[in-house]
């Protein structure tokens, strides 16, 4: 079917001018729209650029990391997963690579996905000696518990998150209770965001689990505390991620690898210009966080966010494409 459509587009291109030639070179492209804000907006950026710069016939389909990549490996569809947290796929992703069903393009987030304990930048600036988790635990007075100011506090993640278990285990491993801290259960993701926002607006000191890229980190300047202990995957599996493990050790979160994943079939049949773009296009957590904060503040969709980014950040995305392609995108905006 794909071969027939490609041949049809080529035939029409001879009669329809240059735009149809570009459509033939790119062909059809199906892009997964994930239910994660950062992945959603990147997909719509890809859709706009593939359509306007390269003449692709783009279809978007609902997706999520595990089912999308599984479908790409087993069924060859969709063609592109713009932001893929490949470390969440320890079996299906390596198998798809080894079997030649999928390939990786650009590292979609060049910083990777990061998790950890964060403090507000205004406090980090006032206390430059606090750089690590251990440094912060020496000063419970700087991070007062909202219910008992004689103790310090750390805001944990929401119930049901794997990161919530990790924070609880690291709290034990680092002896935080003995150092005068309590671990606060916010109850939900919204409550965690609310606690951080409230403390930040009041310019209070706090430590909280969080991750990037997110709209909250795009809105509030937080600094992640360093963890001098290297990531130990064996200890991570044995105890750091196991809620009832009695003897957790200090450990660091690993940086998640986040790639654009493409089916091998699409890579072989689309144009070189499309793959050049997908192999080059990437951005930083800081850029994404600011864009997501704009979306949240303006109650904007991923499509709105894509257009906003392309209009306001030409110095970033012009490097992703040729001058000719950039001119087409600019004119379409």
CSV table of C-alpha atoms in Angstrom, one decimal:
chain,number,residue,atom,x,y,z
A,1,UNK,CA,0.0,0.0,0.0
A,2,UNK,CA,2.8,2.4,0.9
A,3,UNK,CA,4.6,1.6,-2.4
A,4,UNK,CA,1.4,2.3,-4.3
A,5,UNK,CA,0.8,5.6,-2.6
A,6,UNK,CA,4.4,6.7,-3.1
A,7,UNK,CA,4.1,5.9,-6.8
A,8,UNK,CA,0.8,7.7,-7.1
A,9,UNK,CA,2.4,10.8,-5.5
A,10,UNK,CA,5.3,10.7,-7.9
A,11,UNK,CA,2.9,10.6,-10.9
A,12,UNK,CA,0.9,13.5,-9.6
A,13,UNK,CA,4.1,15.4,-8.9
A,14,UNK,CA,4.9,15.7,-12.6
A,15,UNK,CA,1.6,17.5,-13.1
A,16,UNK,CA,1.3,19.3,-9.8
A,17,UNK,CA,4.5,21.3,-9.6
A,18,UNK,CA,7.3,21.4,-7.0
A,19,UNK,CA,5.1,21.0,-3.9
A,20,UNK,CA,3.9,17.6,-5.1
A,21,UNK,CA,7.5,16.5,-5.8
A,22,UNK,CA,8.3,17.3,-2.2
A,23,UNK,CA,5.2,15.3,-1.0
A,24,UNK,CA,6.4,12.3,-3.1
A,25,UNK,CA,9.9,12.6,-1.6
A,26,UNK,CA,8.6,12.5,2.0
A,27,UNK,CA,5.4,10.5,1.5
A,28,UNK,CA,3.1,9.7,4.4
A,29,UNK,CA,4.2,10.0,8.0
A,30,UNK,CA,2.4,8.9,11.1
A,31,UNK,CA,3.5,10.6,14.4
A,32,UNK,CA,2.6,9.4,17.9
A,33,UNK,CA,1.1,12.1,20.2
A,34,UNK,CA,2.0,11.1,23.7
A,35,UNK,CA,0.0,12.1,26.8
A,36,UNK,CA,3.1,13.8,28.2
A,37,UNK,CA,3.2,17.6,27.7
A,38,UNK,CA,6.8,17.8,26.5
A,39,UNK,CA,6.4,14.9,24.1
A,40,UNK,CA,3.1,16.3,22.8
A,41,UNK,CA,4.4,19.7,21.8
A,42,UNK,CA,7.5,18.2,20.2
A,43,UNK,CA,5.3,16.0,18.0
A,44,UNK,CA,3.3,19.0,16.8
A,45,UNK,CA,6.5,20.9,16.1
A,46,UNK,CA,7.6,17.9,14.0
A,47,UNK,CA,4.2,17.8,12.3
A,48,UNK,CA,4.4,21.4,11.3
A,49,UNK,CA,7.9,21.2,10.0
A,50,UNK,CA,7.4,17.9,8.2
A,51,UNK,CA,4.3,19.3,6.5
A,52,UNK,CA,5.4,22.8,5.7
A,53,UNK,CA,9.1,22.3,5.0
A,54,UNK,CA,9.1,18.9,3.4
A,55,UNK,CA,5.6,18.4,2.1
A,56,UNK,CA,4.9,15.3,4.2
A,57,UNK,CA,1.3,14.0,4.5
A,58,UNK,CA,1.3,13.8,8.3
A,59,UNK,CA,-1.2,11.9,10.4
A,60,UNK,CA,-1.0,12.0,14.2
A,61,UNK,CA,-2.2,9.1,16.3
A,62,UNK,CA,-2.6,8.8,20.1
A,63,UNK,CA,0.2,7.0,21.9
A,64,UNK,CA,2.2,6.4,25.1
A,65,UNK,CA,5.8,5.2,25.4
A,66,UNK,CA,5.3,1.5,26.0
A,67,UNK,CA,2.4,0.7,23.6
A,68,UNK,CA,3.7,3.1,20.9
A,69,UNK,CA,7.2,1.6,20.7
A,70,UNK,CA,5.8,-2.0,21.0
A,71,UNK,CA,3.5,-1.2,18.0
A,72,UNK,CA,6.4,0.2,16.0
A,73,UNK,CA,8.4,-2.9,16.6
A,74,UNK,CA,5.6,-5.4,16.0
A,75,UNK,CA,3.4,-3.7,13.5
A,76,UNK,CA,5.7,-1.0,11.9
A,77,UNK,CA,3.4,1.8,12.9
A,78,UNK,CA,3.4,4.7,13.8
A,79,UNK,CA,6.4,5.9,11.9
A,80,UNK,CA,7.8,8.3,14.4
A,81,UNK,CA,7.9,8.6,18.2
A,82,UNK,CA,9.3,12.1,18.7
A,83,UNK,CA,10.1,11.9,22.4
A,84,UNK,CA,10.8,8.4,23.7
A,85,UNK,CA,12.1,7.6,27.1
A,86,UNK,CA,13.9,4.5,26.0
A,87,UNK,CA,15.0,3.4,29.5
A,88,UNK,CA,11.4,2.7,30.3
A,89,UNK,CA,11.6,-0.1,27.6
A,90,UNK,CA,14.3,-2.4,28.8
A,91,UNK,CA,13.1,-5.3,26.6
A,92,UNK,CA,11.1,-4.1,23.6
A,93,UNK,CA,13.4,-1.2,22.6
A,94,UNK,CA,16.7,-3.3,22.5
A,95,UNK,CA,14.8,-6.0,20.6
A,96,UNK,CA,13.5,-3.6,18.1
A,97,UNK,CA,17.0,-2.2,17.5
A,98,UNK,CA,18.6,-5.6,17.2
A,99,UNK,CA,15.9,-6.9,14.8
A,100,UNK,CA,16.2,-3.9,12.6
A,101,UNK,CA,12.6,-2.8,13.1
A,102,UNK,CA,13.4,0.7,14.6
A,103,UNK,CA,16.3,3.1,14.8
A,104,UNK,CA,17.1,6.1,16.9
A,105,UNK,CA,17.4,9.6,15.5
A,106,UNK,CA,18.3,12.7,17.5
A,107,UNK,CA,18.5,12.7,21.3
A,108,UNK,CA,15.2,14.6,21.6
A,109,UNK,CA,16.2,16.1,25.0
A,110,UNK,CA,20.0,16.6,24.9
A,111,UNK,CA,20.1,16.9,28.7
A,112,UNK,CA,18.2,13.7,29.2
A,113,UNK,CA,15.4,13.3,31.6
A,114,UNK,CA,16.6,14.2,35.1
A,115,UNK,CA,15.1,13.5,38.6
A,116,UNK,CA,16.2,14.4,42.0
A,117,UNK,CA,15.8,16.7,45.0
A,118,UNK,CA,15.5,20.4,44.2
A,119,UNK,CA,15.8,23.7,46.2
A,120,UNK,CA,14.8,27.2,45.1
A,121,UNK,CA,17.5,29.2,43.3
A,122,UNK,CA,17.1,32.1,45.6
A,123,UNK,CA,18.2,29.9,48.5
A,124,UNK,CA,21.0,28.3,46.6
A,125,UNK,CA,22.3,31.8,45.7
A,126,UNK,CA,22.1,32.9,49.4
A,127,UNK,CA,23.9,29.7,50.5
A,128,UNK,CA,26.5,28.7,47.9
A,129,UNK,CA,27.9,26.2,50.3
A,130,UNK,CA,24.8,24.0,49.7
A,131,UNK,CA,25.4,22.0,46.6
A,132,UNK,CA,24.7,18.4,47.5
A,133,UNK,CA,21.9,16.5,49.2
A,134,UNK,CA,24.3,15.9,52.2
A,135,UNK,CA,25.0,19.7,52.4
A,136,UNK,CA,21.3,20.5,52.6
A,137,UNK,CA,20.7,17.9,55.3
A,138,UNK,CA,23.2,19.7,57.5
A,139,UNK,CA,20.8,22.7,57.7
A,140,UNK,CA,17.2,21.7,58.6
A,141,UNK,CA,16.6,25.3,59.8
A,142,UNK,CA,16.8,26.5,56.2
A,143,UNK,CA,14.0,24.1,55.0
A,144,UNK,CA,11.4,24.3,57.8
A,145,UNK,CA,8.5,21.8,58.1
A,146,UNK,CA,5.3,23.8,57.5
A,147,UNK,CA,3.8,22.0,60.5
A,148,UNK,CA,6.8,22.1,62.8
A,149,UNK,CA,9.4,24.7,62.2
A,150,UNK,CA,11.8,23.0,64.6
A,151,UNK,CA,12.4,20.4,61.9
A,152,UNK,CA,13.4,20.5,58.3
A,153,UNK,CA,11.2,18.9,55.6
A,154,UNK,CA,11.5,17.2,52.3
A,155,UNK,CA,8.4,17.1,50.0
A,156,UNK,CA,8.1,13.6,48.5
A,157,UNK,CA,6.4,12.7,45.2
A,158,UNK,CA,2.8,11.5,44.8
A,159,UNK,CA,1.5,8.1,45.9
A,160,UNK,CA,2.0,5.5,43.3
A,161,UNK,CA,5.1,7.0,41.7
A,162,UNK,CA,8.3,5.0,41.6
A,163,UNK,CA,10.2,8.1,42.4
A,164,UNK,CA,8.3,8.4,45.7
A,165,UNK,CA,9.7,5.0,46.8
A,166,UNK,CA,13.2,6.2,45.7
A,167,UNK,CA,13.0,9.4,47.7
A,168,UNK,CA,11.8,7.5,50.8
A,169,UNK,CA,14.6,5.1,50.5
A,170,UNK,CA,17.2,7.8,50.0
A,171,UNK,CA,15.7,9.7,53.0
A,172,UNK,CA,16.5,6.6,55.1
A,173,UNK,CA,19.9,5.9,53.5
A,174,UNK,CA,21.1,9.4,54.2
A,175,UNK,CA,19.9,9.4,57.8
A,176,UNK,CA,17.6,12.4,57.2
A,177,UNK,CA,15.4,11.7,60.1
A,178,UNK,CA,18.3,11.6,62.5
A,179,UNK,CA,19.5,15.0,61.0
A,180,UNK,CA,16.2,16.6,62.0
A,181,UNK,CA,14.1,16.2,58.8
A,182,UNK,CA,10.6,14.9,58.2
A,183,UNK,CA,9.4,13.4,54.9
A,184,UNK,CA,6.1,15.0,53.8
A,185,UNK,CA,3.6,13.0,51.7
A,186,UNK,CA,1.8,15.6,49.6
A,187,UNK,CA,-0.8,12.9,48.5
A,188,UNK,CA,-1.0,13.9,44.8
A,189,UNK,CA,0.9,15.5,42.0
A,190,UNK,CA,-1.3,18.6,42.2
A,191,UNK,CA,-0.6,18.9,45.9
A,192,UNK,CA,3.1,18.6,45.4
A,193,UNK,CA,3.0,21.3,42.7
A,194,UNK,CA,0.9,23.4,45.1
A,195,UNK,CA,3.3,23.0,48.0
A,196,UNK,CA,6.2,24.0,45.8
A,197,UNK,CA,4.4,27.0,44.3
A,198,UNK,CA,3.2,28.2,47.8
A,199,UNK,CA,6.7,28.0,49.3
A,200,UNK,CA,8.3,29.6,46.3
A,201,UNK,CA,5.9,32.5,46.2
A,202,UNK,CA,6.6,33.1,49.9
A,203,UNK,CA,10.3,32.9,49.3
A,204,UNK,CA,10.6,30.1,51.8
A,205,UNK,CA,13.2,27.4,51.9
A,206,UNK,CA,12.2,23.9,50.8
A,207,UNK,CA,13.5,20.6,49.4
A,208,UNK,CA,11.3,18.7,47.0
A,209,UNK,CA,11.5,15.8,44.7
A,210,UNK,CA,10.9,16.8,41.1
A,211,UNK,CA,11.9,16.1,37.5
A,212,UNK,CA,12.7,17.9,34.3
A,213,UNK,CA,11.5,18.9,31.8
A,214,UNK,CA,8.3,20.2,33.3
A,215,UNK,CA,6.2,23.4,33.2
A,216,UNK,CA,6.8,23.9,36.9
A,217,UNK,CA,10.5,24.1,36.5
A,218,UNK,CA,10.0,26.4,33.5
A,219,UNK,CA,8.0,28.8,35.8
A,220,UNK,CA,10.0,28.5,39.0
A,221,UNK,CA,13.8,28.6,39.2
A,222,UNK,CA,14.9,25.5,41.1
A,223,UNK,CA,18.4,24.0,41.5
A,224,UNK,CA,18.9,20.3,41.7
A,225,UNK,CA,21.0,19.1,44.6
A,226,UNK,CA,24.0,17.1,43.5
A,227,UNK,CA,24.4,13.5,44.5
A,228,UNK,CA,28.2,12.7,44.9
A,229,UNK,CA,27.3,9.0,45.0
A,230,UNK,CA,27.4,7.5,41.5
A,231,UNK,CA,24.4,5.6,40.2
A,232,UNK,CA,24.6,1.9,41.1
A,233,UNK,CA,22.2,0.0,39.0
A,234,UNK,CA,22.5,-3.2,41.1
A,235,UNK,CA,21.8,-1.4,44.3
A,236,UNK,CA,19.0,0.5,42.5
A,237,UNK,CA,17.3,-2.8,41.6
A,238,UNK,CA,18.1,-4.5,45.0
A,239,UNK,CA,16.9,-1.8,47.4
A,240,UNK,CA,16.6,1.8,46.1
A,241,UNK,CA,13.4,1.1,44.3
A,242,UNK,CA,12.0,-1.5,46.8
A,243,UNK,CA,9.8,0.1,49.4
A,244,UNK,CA,10.2,-2.5,52.1
A,245,UNK,CA,14.0,-3.0,51.7
A,246,UNK,CA,15.4,-2.4,55.2
A,247,UNK,CA,19.0,-1.3,54.4
A,248,UNK,CA,19.1,1.2,51.5
A,249,UNK,CA,22.4,2.8,50.5
A,250,UNK,CA,23.1,6.2,49.1
A,251,UNK,CA,22.5,6.1,45.3
A,252,UNK,CA,21.9,8.5,42.5
A,253,UNK,CA,19.2,8.7,39.9
A,254,UNK,CA,20.4,7.8,36.5
A,255,UNK,CA,19.8,10.3,33.7
A,256,UNK,CA,17.1,8.9,31.4
A,257,UNK,CA,18.0,8.6,27.7
A,258,UNK,CA,15.4,10.3,25.5
A,259,UNK,CA,15.5,9.8,21.8
A,260,UNK,CA,13.4,10.3,18.7
A,261,UNK,CA,12.6,6.7,17.5
A,262,UNK,CA,11.8,6.0,13.8
A,263,UNK,CA,10.7,2.7,12.1
A,264,UNK,CA,13.4,1.4,9.8
A,265,UNK,CA,10.9,1.2,7.0
A,266,UNK,CA,10.1,4.9,7.3
A,267,UNK,CA,13.8,5.9,7.4
A,268,UNK,CA,14.4,4.0,4.2
A,269,UNK,CA,11.4,5.3,2.3
A,270,UNK,CA,11.2,9.0,3.3
A,271,UNK,CA,13.5,11.7,1.9
A,272,UNK,CA,17.1,12.3,3.1
A,273,UNK,CA,16.0,15.9,4.1
A,274,UNK,CA,13.4,14.5,6.5
A,275,UNK,CA,15.9,12.1,8.2
A,276,UNK,CA,18.5,14.9,8.3
A,277,UNK,CA,16.0,17.0,10.2
A,278,UNK,CA,15.0,14.2,12.6
A,279,UNK,CA,18.7,13.3,13.2
A,280,UNK,CA,19.5,17.0,14.1
A,281,UNK,CA,16.5,18.3,15.9
A,282,UNK,CA,16.9,18.5,19.7
A,283,UNK,CA,16.5,21.0,22.5
A,284,UNK,CA,17.3,21.6,26.1
A,285,UNK,CA,15.3,21.0,29.3
A,286,UNK,CA,15.4,24.7,30.0
A,287,UNK,CA,13.9,25.6,26.6
A,288,UNK,CA,11.2,22.9,27.0
A,289,UNK,CA,10.4,24.0,30.5
A,290,UNK,CA,9.9,27.6,29.5
A,291,UNK,CA,7.6,26.5,26.6
A,292,UNK,CA,5.6,24.2,28.9
A,293,UNK,CA,5.2,27.0,31.4
A,294,UNK,CA,3.8,29.3,28.6
A,295,UNK,CA,1.4,26.5,27.6
A,296,UNK,CA,0.2,26.1,31.2
A,297,UNK,CA,-0.2,29.8,31.9
A,298,UNK,CA,-2.1,30.3,28.7
A,299,UNK,CA,-4.1,27.1,28.8
A,300,UNK,CA,-2.6,26.3,25.4
A,301,UNK,CA,-2.7,23.0,23.5
A,302,UNK,CA,0.4,21.3,22.1
A,303,UNK,CA,-0.4,22.7,18.7
A,304,UNK,CA,-0.6,26.2,20.2
A,305,UNK,CA,2.7,25.6,21.9
A,306,UNK,CA,4.3,24.4,18.7
A,307,UNK,CA,3.4,27.5,16.8
A,308,UNK,CA,4.5,29.7,19.7
A,309,UNK,CA,7.9,28.0,19.8
A,310,UNK,CA,8.4,28.3,16.1
A,311,UNK,CA,7.5,32.0,16.1
A,312,UNK,CA,9.5,33.0,19.1
A,313,UNK,CA,12.6,30.7,18.9
A,314,UNK,CA,13.9,30.9,15.3
A,315,UNK,CA,17.4,31.1,16.6
A,316,UNK,CA,17.0,27.5,17.8
A,317,UNK,CA,15.1,25.8,15.1
A,318,UNK,CA,16.7,27.5,12.1
A,319,UNK,CA,19.7,25.3,12.9
A,320,UNK,CA,17.6,22.2,12.5
A,321,UNK,CA,16.8,22.7,8.8
A,322,UNK,CA,18.3,24.2,5.6
A,323,UNK,CA,17.8,27.9,4.8
A,324,UNK,CA,15.3,26.9,2.1
A,325,UNK,CA,13.2,24.8,4.5
A,326,UNK,CA,13.4,27.6,7.2
A,327,UNK,CA,12.0,30.1,4.7
A,328,UNK,CA,9.0,27.8,4.0
A,329,UNK,CA,8.3,27.3,7.7
A,330,UNK,CA,8.6,31.1,8.3
A,331,UNK,CA,6.1,31.8,5.5
A,332,UNK,CA,3.7,29.2,6.9
A,333,UNK,CA,3.7,30.9,10.3
